mmCIF file of C-alpha atoms and ligand atoms in Angstrom:
data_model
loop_
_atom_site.group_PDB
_atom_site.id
_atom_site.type_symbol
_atom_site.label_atom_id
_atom_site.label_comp_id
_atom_site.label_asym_id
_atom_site.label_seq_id
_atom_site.Cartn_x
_atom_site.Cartn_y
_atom_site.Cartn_z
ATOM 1 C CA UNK A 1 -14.883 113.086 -39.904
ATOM 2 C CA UNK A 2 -11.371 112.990 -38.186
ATOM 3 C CA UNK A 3 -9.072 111.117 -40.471
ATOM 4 C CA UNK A 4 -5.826 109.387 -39.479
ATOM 5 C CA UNK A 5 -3.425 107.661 -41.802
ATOM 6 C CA UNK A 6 -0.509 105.972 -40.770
ATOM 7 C CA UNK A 7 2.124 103.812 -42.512
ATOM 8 C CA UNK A 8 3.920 101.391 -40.280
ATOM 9 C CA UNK A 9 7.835 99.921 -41.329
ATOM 10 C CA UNK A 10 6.020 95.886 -41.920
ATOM 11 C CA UNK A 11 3.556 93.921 -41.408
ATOM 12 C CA UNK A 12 4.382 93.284 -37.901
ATOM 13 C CA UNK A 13 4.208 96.649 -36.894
ATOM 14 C CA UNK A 14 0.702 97.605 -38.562
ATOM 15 C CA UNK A 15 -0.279 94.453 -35.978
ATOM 16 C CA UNK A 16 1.462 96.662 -32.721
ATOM 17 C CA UNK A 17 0.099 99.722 -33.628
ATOM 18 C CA UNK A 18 -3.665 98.072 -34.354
ATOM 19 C CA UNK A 19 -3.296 96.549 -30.849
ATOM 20 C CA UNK A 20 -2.283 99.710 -29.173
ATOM 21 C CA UNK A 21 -5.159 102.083 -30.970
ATOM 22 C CA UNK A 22 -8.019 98.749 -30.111
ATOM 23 C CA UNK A 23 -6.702 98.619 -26.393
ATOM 24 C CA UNK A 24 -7.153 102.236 -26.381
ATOM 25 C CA UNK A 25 -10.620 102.322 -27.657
ATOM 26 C CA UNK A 26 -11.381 99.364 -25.277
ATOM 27 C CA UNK A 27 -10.553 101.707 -22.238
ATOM 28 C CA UNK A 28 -11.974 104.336 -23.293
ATOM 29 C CA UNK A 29 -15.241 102.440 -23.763
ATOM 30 C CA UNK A 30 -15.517 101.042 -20.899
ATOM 31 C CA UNK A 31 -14.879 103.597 -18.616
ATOM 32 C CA UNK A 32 -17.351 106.248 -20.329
ATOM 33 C CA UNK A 33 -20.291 103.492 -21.519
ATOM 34 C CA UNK A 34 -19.057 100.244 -19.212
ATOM 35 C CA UNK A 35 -18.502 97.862 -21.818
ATOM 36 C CA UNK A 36 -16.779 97.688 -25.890
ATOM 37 C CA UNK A 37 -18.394 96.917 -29.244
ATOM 38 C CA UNK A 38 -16.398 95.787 -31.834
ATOM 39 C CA UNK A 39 -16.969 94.314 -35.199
ATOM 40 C CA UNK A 40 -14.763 92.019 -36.705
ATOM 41 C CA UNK A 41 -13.539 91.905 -40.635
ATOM 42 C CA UNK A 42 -12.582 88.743 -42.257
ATOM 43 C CA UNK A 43 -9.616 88.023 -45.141
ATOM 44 C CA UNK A 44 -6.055 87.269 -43.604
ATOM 45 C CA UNK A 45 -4.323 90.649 -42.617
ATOM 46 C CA UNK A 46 -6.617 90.957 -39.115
ATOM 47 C CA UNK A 47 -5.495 87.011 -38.291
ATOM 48 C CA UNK A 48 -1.786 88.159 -36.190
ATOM 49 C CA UNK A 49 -4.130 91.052 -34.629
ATOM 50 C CA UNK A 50 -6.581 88.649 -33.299
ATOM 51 C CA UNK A 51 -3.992 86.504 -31.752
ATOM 52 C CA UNK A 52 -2.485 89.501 -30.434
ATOM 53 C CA UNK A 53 -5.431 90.958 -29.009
ATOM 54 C CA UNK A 54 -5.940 87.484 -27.525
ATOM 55 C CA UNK A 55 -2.464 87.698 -25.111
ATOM 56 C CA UNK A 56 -4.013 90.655 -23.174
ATOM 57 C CA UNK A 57 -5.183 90.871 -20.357
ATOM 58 C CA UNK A 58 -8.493 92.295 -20.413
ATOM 59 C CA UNK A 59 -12.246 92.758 -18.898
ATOM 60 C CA UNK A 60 -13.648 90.106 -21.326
ATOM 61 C CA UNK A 61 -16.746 90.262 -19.988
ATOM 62 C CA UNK A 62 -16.886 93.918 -21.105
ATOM 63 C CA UNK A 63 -15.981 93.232 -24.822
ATOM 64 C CA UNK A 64 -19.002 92.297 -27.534
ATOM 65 C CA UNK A 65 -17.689 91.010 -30.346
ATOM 66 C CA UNK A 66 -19.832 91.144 -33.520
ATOM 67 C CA UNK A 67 -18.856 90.844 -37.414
ATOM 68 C CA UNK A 68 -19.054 93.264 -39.932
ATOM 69 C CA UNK A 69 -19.287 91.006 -42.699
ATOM 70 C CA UNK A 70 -19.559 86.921 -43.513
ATOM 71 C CA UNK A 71 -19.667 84.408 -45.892
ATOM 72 C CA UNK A 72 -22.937 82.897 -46.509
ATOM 73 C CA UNK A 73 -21.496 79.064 -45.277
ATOM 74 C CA UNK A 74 -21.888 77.633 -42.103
ATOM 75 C CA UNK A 75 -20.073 78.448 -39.011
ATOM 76 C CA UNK A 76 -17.322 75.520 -39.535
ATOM 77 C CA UNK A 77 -16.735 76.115 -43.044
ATOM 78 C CA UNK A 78 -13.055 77.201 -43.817
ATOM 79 C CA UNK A 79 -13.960 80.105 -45.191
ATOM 80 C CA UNK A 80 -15.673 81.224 -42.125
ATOM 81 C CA UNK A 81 -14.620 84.555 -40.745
ATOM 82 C CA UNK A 82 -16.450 83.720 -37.028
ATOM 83 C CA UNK A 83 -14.304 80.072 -37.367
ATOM 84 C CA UNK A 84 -11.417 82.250 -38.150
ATOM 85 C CA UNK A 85 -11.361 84.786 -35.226
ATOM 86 C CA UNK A 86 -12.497 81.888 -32.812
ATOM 87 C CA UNK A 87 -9.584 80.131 -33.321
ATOM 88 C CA UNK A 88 -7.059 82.896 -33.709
ATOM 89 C CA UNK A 89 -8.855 84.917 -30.410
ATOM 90 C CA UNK A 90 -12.035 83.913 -29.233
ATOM 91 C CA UNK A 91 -11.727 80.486 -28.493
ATOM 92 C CA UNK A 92 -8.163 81.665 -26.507
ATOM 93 C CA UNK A 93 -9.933 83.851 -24.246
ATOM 94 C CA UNK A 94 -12.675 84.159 -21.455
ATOM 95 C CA UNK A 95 -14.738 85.977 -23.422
ATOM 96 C CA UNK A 96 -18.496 84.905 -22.064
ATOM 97 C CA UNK A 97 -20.473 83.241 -25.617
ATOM 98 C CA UNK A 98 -23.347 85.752 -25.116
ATOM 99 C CA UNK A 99 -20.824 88.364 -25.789
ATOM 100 C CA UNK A 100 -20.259 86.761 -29.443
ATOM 101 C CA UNK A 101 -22.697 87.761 -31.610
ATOM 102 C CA UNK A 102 -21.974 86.159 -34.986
ATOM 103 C CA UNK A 103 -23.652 86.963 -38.327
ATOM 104 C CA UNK A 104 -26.313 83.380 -38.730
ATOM 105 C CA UNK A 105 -25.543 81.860 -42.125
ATOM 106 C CA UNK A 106 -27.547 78.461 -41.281
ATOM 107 C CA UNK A 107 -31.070 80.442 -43.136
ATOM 108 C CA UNK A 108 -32.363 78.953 -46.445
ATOM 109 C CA UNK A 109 -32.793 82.442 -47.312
ATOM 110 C CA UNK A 110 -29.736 84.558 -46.588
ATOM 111 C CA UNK A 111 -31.803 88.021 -46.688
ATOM 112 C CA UNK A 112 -34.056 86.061 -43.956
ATOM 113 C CA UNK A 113 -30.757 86.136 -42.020
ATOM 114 C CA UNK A 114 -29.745 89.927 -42.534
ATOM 115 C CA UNK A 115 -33.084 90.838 -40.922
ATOM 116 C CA UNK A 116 -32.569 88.492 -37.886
ATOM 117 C CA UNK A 117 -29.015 90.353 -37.386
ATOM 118 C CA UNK A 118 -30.170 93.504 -37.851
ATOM 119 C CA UNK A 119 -32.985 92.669 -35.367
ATOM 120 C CA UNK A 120 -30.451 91.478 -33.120
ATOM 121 C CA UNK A 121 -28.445 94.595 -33.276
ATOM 122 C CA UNK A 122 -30.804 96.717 -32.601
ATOM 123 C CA UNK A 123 -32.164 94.365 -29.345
ATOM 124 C CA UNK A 124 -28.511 94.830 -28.498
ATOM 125 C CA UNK A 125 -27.914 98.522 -28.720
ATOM 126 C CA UNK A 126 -31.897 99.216 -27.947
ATOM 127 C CA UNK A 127 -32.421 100.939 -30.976
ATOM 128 C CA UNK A 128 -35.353 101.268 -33.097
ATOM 129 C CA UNK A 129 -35.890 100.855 -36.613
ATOM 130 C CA UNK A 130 -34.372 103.848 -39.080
ATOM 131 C CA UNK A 131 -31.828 104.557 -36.637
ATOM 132 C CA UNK A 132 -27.955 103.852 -36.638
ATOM 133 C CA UNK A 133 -26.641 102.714 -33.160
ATOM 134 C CA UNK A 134 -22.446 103.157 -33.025
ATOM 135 C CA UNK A 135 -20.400 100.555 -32.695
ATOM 136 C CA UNK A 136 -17.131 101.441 -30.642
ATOM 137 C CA UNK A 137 -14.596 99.946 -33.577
ATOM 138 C CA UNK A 138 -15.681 98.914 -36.754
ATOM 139 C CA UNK A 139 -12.567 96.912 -37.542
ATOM 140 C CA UNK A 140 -11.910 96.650 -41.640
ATOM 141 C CA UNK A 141 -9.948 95.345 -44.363
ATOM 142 C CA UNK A 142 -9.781 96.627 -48.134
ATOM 143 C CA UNK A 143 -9.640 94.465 -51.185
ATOM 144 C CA UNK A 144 -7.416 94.837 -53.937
ATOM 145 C CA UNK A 145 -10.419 95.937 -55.759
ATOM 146 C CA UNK A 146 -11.129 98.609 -53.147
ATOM 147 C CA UNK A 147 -14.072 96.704 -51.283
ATOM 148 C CA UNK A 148 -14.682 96.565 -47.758
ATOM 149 C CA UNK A 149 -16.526 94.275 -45.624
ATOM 150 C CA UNK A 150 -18.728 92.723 -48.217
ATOM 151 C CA UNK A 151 -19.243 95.444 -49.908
ATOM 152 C CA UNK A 152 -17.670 94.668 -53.484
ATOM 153 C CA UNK A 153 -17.789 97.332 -56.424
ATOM 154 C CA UNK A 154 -20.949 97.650 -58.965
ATOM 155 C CA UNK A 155 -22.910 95.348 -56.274
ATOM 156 C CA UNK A 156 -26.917 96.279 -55.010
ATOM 157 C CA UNK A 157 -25.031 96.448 -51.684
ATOM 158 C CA UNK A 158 -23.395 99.508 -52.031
ATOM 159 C CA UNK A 159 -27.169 101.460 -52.704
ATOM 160 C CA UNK A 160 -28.778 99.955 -49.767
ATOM 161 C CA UNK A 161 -28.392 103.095 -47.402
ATOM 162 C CA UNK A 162 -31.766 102.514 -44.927
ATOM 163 C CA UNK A 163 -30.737 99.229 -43.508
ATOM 164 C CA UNK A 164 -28.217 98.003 -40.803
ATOM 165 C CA UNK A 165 -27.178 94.907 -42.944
ATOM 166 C CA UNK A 166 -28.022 93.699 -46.362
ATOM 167 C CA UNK A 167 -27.383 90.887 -48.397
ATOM 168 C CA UNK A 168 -24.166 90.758 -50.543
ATOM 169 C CA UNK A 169 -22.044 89.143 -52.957
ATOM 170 C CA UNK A 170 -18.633 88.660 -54.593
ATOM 171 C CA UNK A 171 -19.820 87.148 -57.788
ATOM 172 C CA UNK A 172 -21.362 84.135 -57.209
ATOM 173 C CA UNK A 173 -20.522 83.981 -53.201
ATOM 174 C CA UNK A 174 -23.586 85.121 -51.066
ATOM 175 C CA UNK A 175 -22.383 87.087 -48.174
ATOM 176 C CA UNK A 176 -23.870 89.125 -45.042
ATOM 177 C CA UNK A 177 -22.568 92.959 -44.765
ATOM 178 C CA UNK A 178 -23.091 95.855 -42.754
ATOM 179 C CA UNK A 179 -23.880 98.525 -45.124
ATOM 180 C CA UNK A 180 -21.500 101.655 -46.182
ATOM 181 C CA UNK A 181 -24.570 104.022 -43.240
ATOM 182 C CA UNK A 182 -24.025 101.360 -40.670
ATOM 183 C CA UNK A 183 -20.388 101.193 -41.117
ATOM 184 C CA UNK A 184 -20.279 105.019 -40.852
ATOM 185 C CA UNK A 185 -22.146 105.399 -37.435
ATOM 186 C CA UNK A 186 -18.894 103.908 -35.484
ATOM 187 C CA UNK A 187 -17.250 106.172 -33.127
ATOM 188 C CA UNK A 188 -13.441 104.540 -34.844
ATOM 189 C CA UNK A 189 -13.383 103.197 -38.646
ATOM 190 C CA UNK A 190 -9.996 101.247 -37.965
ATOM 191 C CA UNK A 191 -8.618 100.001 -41.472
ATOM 192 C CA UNK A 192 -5.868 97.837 -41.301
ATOM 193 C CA UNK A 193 -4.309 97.076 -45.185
ATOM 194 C CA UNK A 194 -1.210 95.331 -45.825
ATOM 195 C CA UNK A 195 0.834 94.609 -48.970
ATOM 196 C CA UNK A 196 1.835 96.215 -52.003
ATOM 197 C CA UNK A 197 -0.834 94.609 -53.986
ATOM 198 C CA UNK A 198 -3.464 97.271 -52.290
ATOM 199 C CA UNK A 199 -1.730 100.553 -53.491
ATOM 200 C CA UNK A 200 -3.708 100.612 -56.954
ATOM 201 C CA UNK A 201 -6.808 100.478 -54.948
ATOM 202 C CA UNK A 202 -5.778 102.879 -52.252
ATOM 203 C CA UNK A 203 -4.578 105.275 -54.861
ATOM 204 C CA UNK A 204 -8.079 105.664 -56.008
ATOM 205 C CA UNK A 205 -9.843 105.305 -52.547
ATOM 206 C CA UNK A 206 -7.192 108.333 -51.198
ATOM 207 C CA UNK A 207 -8.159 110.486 -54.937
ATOM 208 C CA UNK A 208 -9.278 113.293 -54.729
ATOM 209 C CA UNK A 209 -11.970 112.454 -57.218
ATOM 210 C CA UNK A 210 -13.125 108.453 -58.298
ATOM 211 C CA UNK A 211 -16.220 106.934 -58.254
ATOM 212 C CA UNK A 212 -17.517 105.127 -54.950
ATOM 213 C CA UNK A 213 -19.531 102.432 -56.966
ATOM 214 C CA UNK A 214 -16.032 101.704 -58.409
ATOM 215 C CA UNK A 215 -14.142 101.825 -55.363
ATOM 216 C CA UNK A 216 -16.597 101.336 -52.473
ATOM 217 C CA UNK A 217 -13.894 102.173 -49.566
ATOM 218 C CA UNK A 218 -14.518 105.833 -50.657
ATOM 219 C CA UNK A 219 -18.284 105.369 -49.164
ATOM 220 C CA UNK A 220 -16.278 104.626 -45.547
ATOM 221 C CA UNK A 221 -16.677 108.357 -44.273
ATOM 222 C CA UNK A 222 -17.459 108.115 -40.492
ATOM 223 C CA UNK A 223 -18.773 111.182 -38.232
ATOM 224 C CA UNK A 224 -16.509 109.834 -35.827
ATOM 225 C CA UNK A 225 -12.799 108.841 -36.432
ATOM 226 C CA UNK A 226 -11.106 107.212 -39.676
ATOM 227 C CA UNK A 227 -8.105 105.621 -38.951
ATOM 228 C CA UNK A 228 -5.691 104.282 -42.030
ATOM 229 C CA UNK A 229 -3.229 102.006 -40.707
ATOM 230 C CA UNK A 230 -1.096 100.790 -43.596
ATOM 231 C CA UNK A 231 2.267 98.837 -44.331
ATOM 232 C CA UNK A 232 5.072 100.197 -46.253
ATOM 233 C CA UNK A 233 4.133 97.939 -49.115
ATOM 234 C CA UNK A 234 0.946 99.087 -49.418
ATOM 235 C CA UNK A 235 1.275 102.568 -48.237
ATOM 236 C CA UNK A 236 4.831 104.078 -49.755
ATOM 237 C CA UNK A 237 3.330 106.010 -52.623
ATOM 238 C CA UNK A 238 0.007 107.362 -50.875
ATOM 239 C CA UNK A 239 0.831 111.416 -51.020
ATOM 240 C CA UNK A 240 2.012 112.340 -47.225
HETATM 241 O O1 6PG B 1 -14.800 88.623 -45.555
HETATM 242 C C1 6PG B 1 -13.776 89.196 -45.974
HETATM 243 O O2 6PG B 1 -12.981 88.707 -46.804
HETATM 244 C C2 6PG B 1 -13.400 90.542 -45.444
HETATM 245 O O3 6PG B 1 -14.186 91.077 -44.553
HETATM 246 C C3 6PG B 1 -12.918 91.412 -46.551
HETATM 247 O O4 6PG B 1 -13.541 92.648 -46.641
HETATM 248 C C4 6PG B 1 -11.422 91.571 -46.328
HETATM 249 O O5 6PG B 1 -11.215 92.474 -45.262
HETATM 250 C C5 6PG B 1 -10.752 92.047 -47.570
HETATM 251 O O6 6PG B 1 -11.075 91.152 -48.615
HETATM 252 C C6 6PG B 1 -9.226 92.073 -47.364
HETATM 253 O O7 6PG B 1 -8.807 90.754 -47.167
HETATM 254 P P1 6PG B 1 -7.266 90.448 -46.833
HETATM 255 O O8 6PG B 1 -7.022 91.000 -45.461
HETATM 256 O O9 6PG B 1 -7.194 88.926 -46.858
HETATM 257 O O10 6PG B 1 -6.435 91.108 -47.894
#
């Protein structure tokens, strides 16, 4: 694992330097494999990146966008992370729709919807059952409980290791997660974390020694590259 941390002057900053390290993981991409996978997180702090990564200029019919986590509600549903990123990018761009590949939430059942995205993925990235294909970017956000995509501490998420995607939950809320393996077989974990009500979390996610149940970040170990980009207000008092 190649880990990168960097702490950026402000919010709008951690946005620039986001932008810069996606654009250069979408060239990169697409000149060694001919296209870019990306999944998406949800919450607030990725909403200015989106809209920024919608202003470029760029081979949209190269880029697959997919989610690493969702609510369990349906596609127009405020709390929607696809309605989110559709209207702050998606929706903005040429992007053709069979590059969108969003997470279904319309199943009675919600694990009957984890197996038809992991089925998907797999059609996608012709891989076979048991194996982890790698995303390019697995984009993600941290709680101020230390969670990441959906994967909240003390949940059954965090110990399903042989699966793509699994069913999770914040309490009561149902919601649809790539699991900690899945996560891990990116080439680039990109974290982006903002505000100064994240530094309890990331002081026990950076610890030397804390347990992953309680802080489920920690499981986020790629083979390929971990990037921490962080705000002052959340990063100032992470040991340099
Ligand atoms: O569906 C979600 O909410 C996200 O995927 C979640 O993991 C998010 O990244 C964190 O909760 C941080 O959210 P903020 O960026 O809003 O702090």
């Amino acid at each position: 694992m190649n880990k990168t941390v960097e702490v950026l002057p402000d919010q709008s900053a951690l946005v620039k330097r986001a932008l810069d390290l996606i654009l250069s993981k979408i060239d990169t991409a697409i000149q060694e494999r001919g296209r870019f996978t990306i999944a998406l997180s949800g919450g607030s702090t990725p909403k200015p990146l989106y809209e920024a990564i919608a202003n470029q200029k760029l081979p949209w019919d190269k880029i697959h966008v997919f989610w690493g986590d969702e609510r369990y509600v349906p596609p127009d549903h405020p709390d929607s992370n696809e309605l989110m990123a559709r209207r702050a990018w998606l929706d903005r761009v040429d992007l053709p729709e069979t590059n969108i590949h969003p997470i279904p939430t319309l199943e009675a059942d919600p694990a009957v919807a984890a197996v038809k995205y992991e089925r998907h993925l797999h059609n996608f990235f012709n891989s076979a059952s048991g194996e982890f294909p790698a995303l390019d970017v697995v984009l993600l956000g941290m709680g101020d409980d230390a969670h990441t995509a959906s994967l909240f501490p003390h949940t059954e998420a965090l110990k399903v290791s042989d699966r793509l995607i699994t069913v999770g939950n914040k309490d009561s809320s149902i919601r649809i997660t790539f699991t900690y393996p899945f996560i891990n077989s990116a080439r680039s974990v990109i974290f982006v974390v903002a505000g100064a009500n994240k530094r309890p979390a990331l002081a026990q996610v950076f610890a030397p020694v804390a347990d992953d149940f309680t802080y489920p970040s920690r499981l986020i170990k790629p083979q390929g590259e971990l990037w921490w980009l962080l705000d002052a207000a959340a990063g100032a008092e992470l040991p340099s």
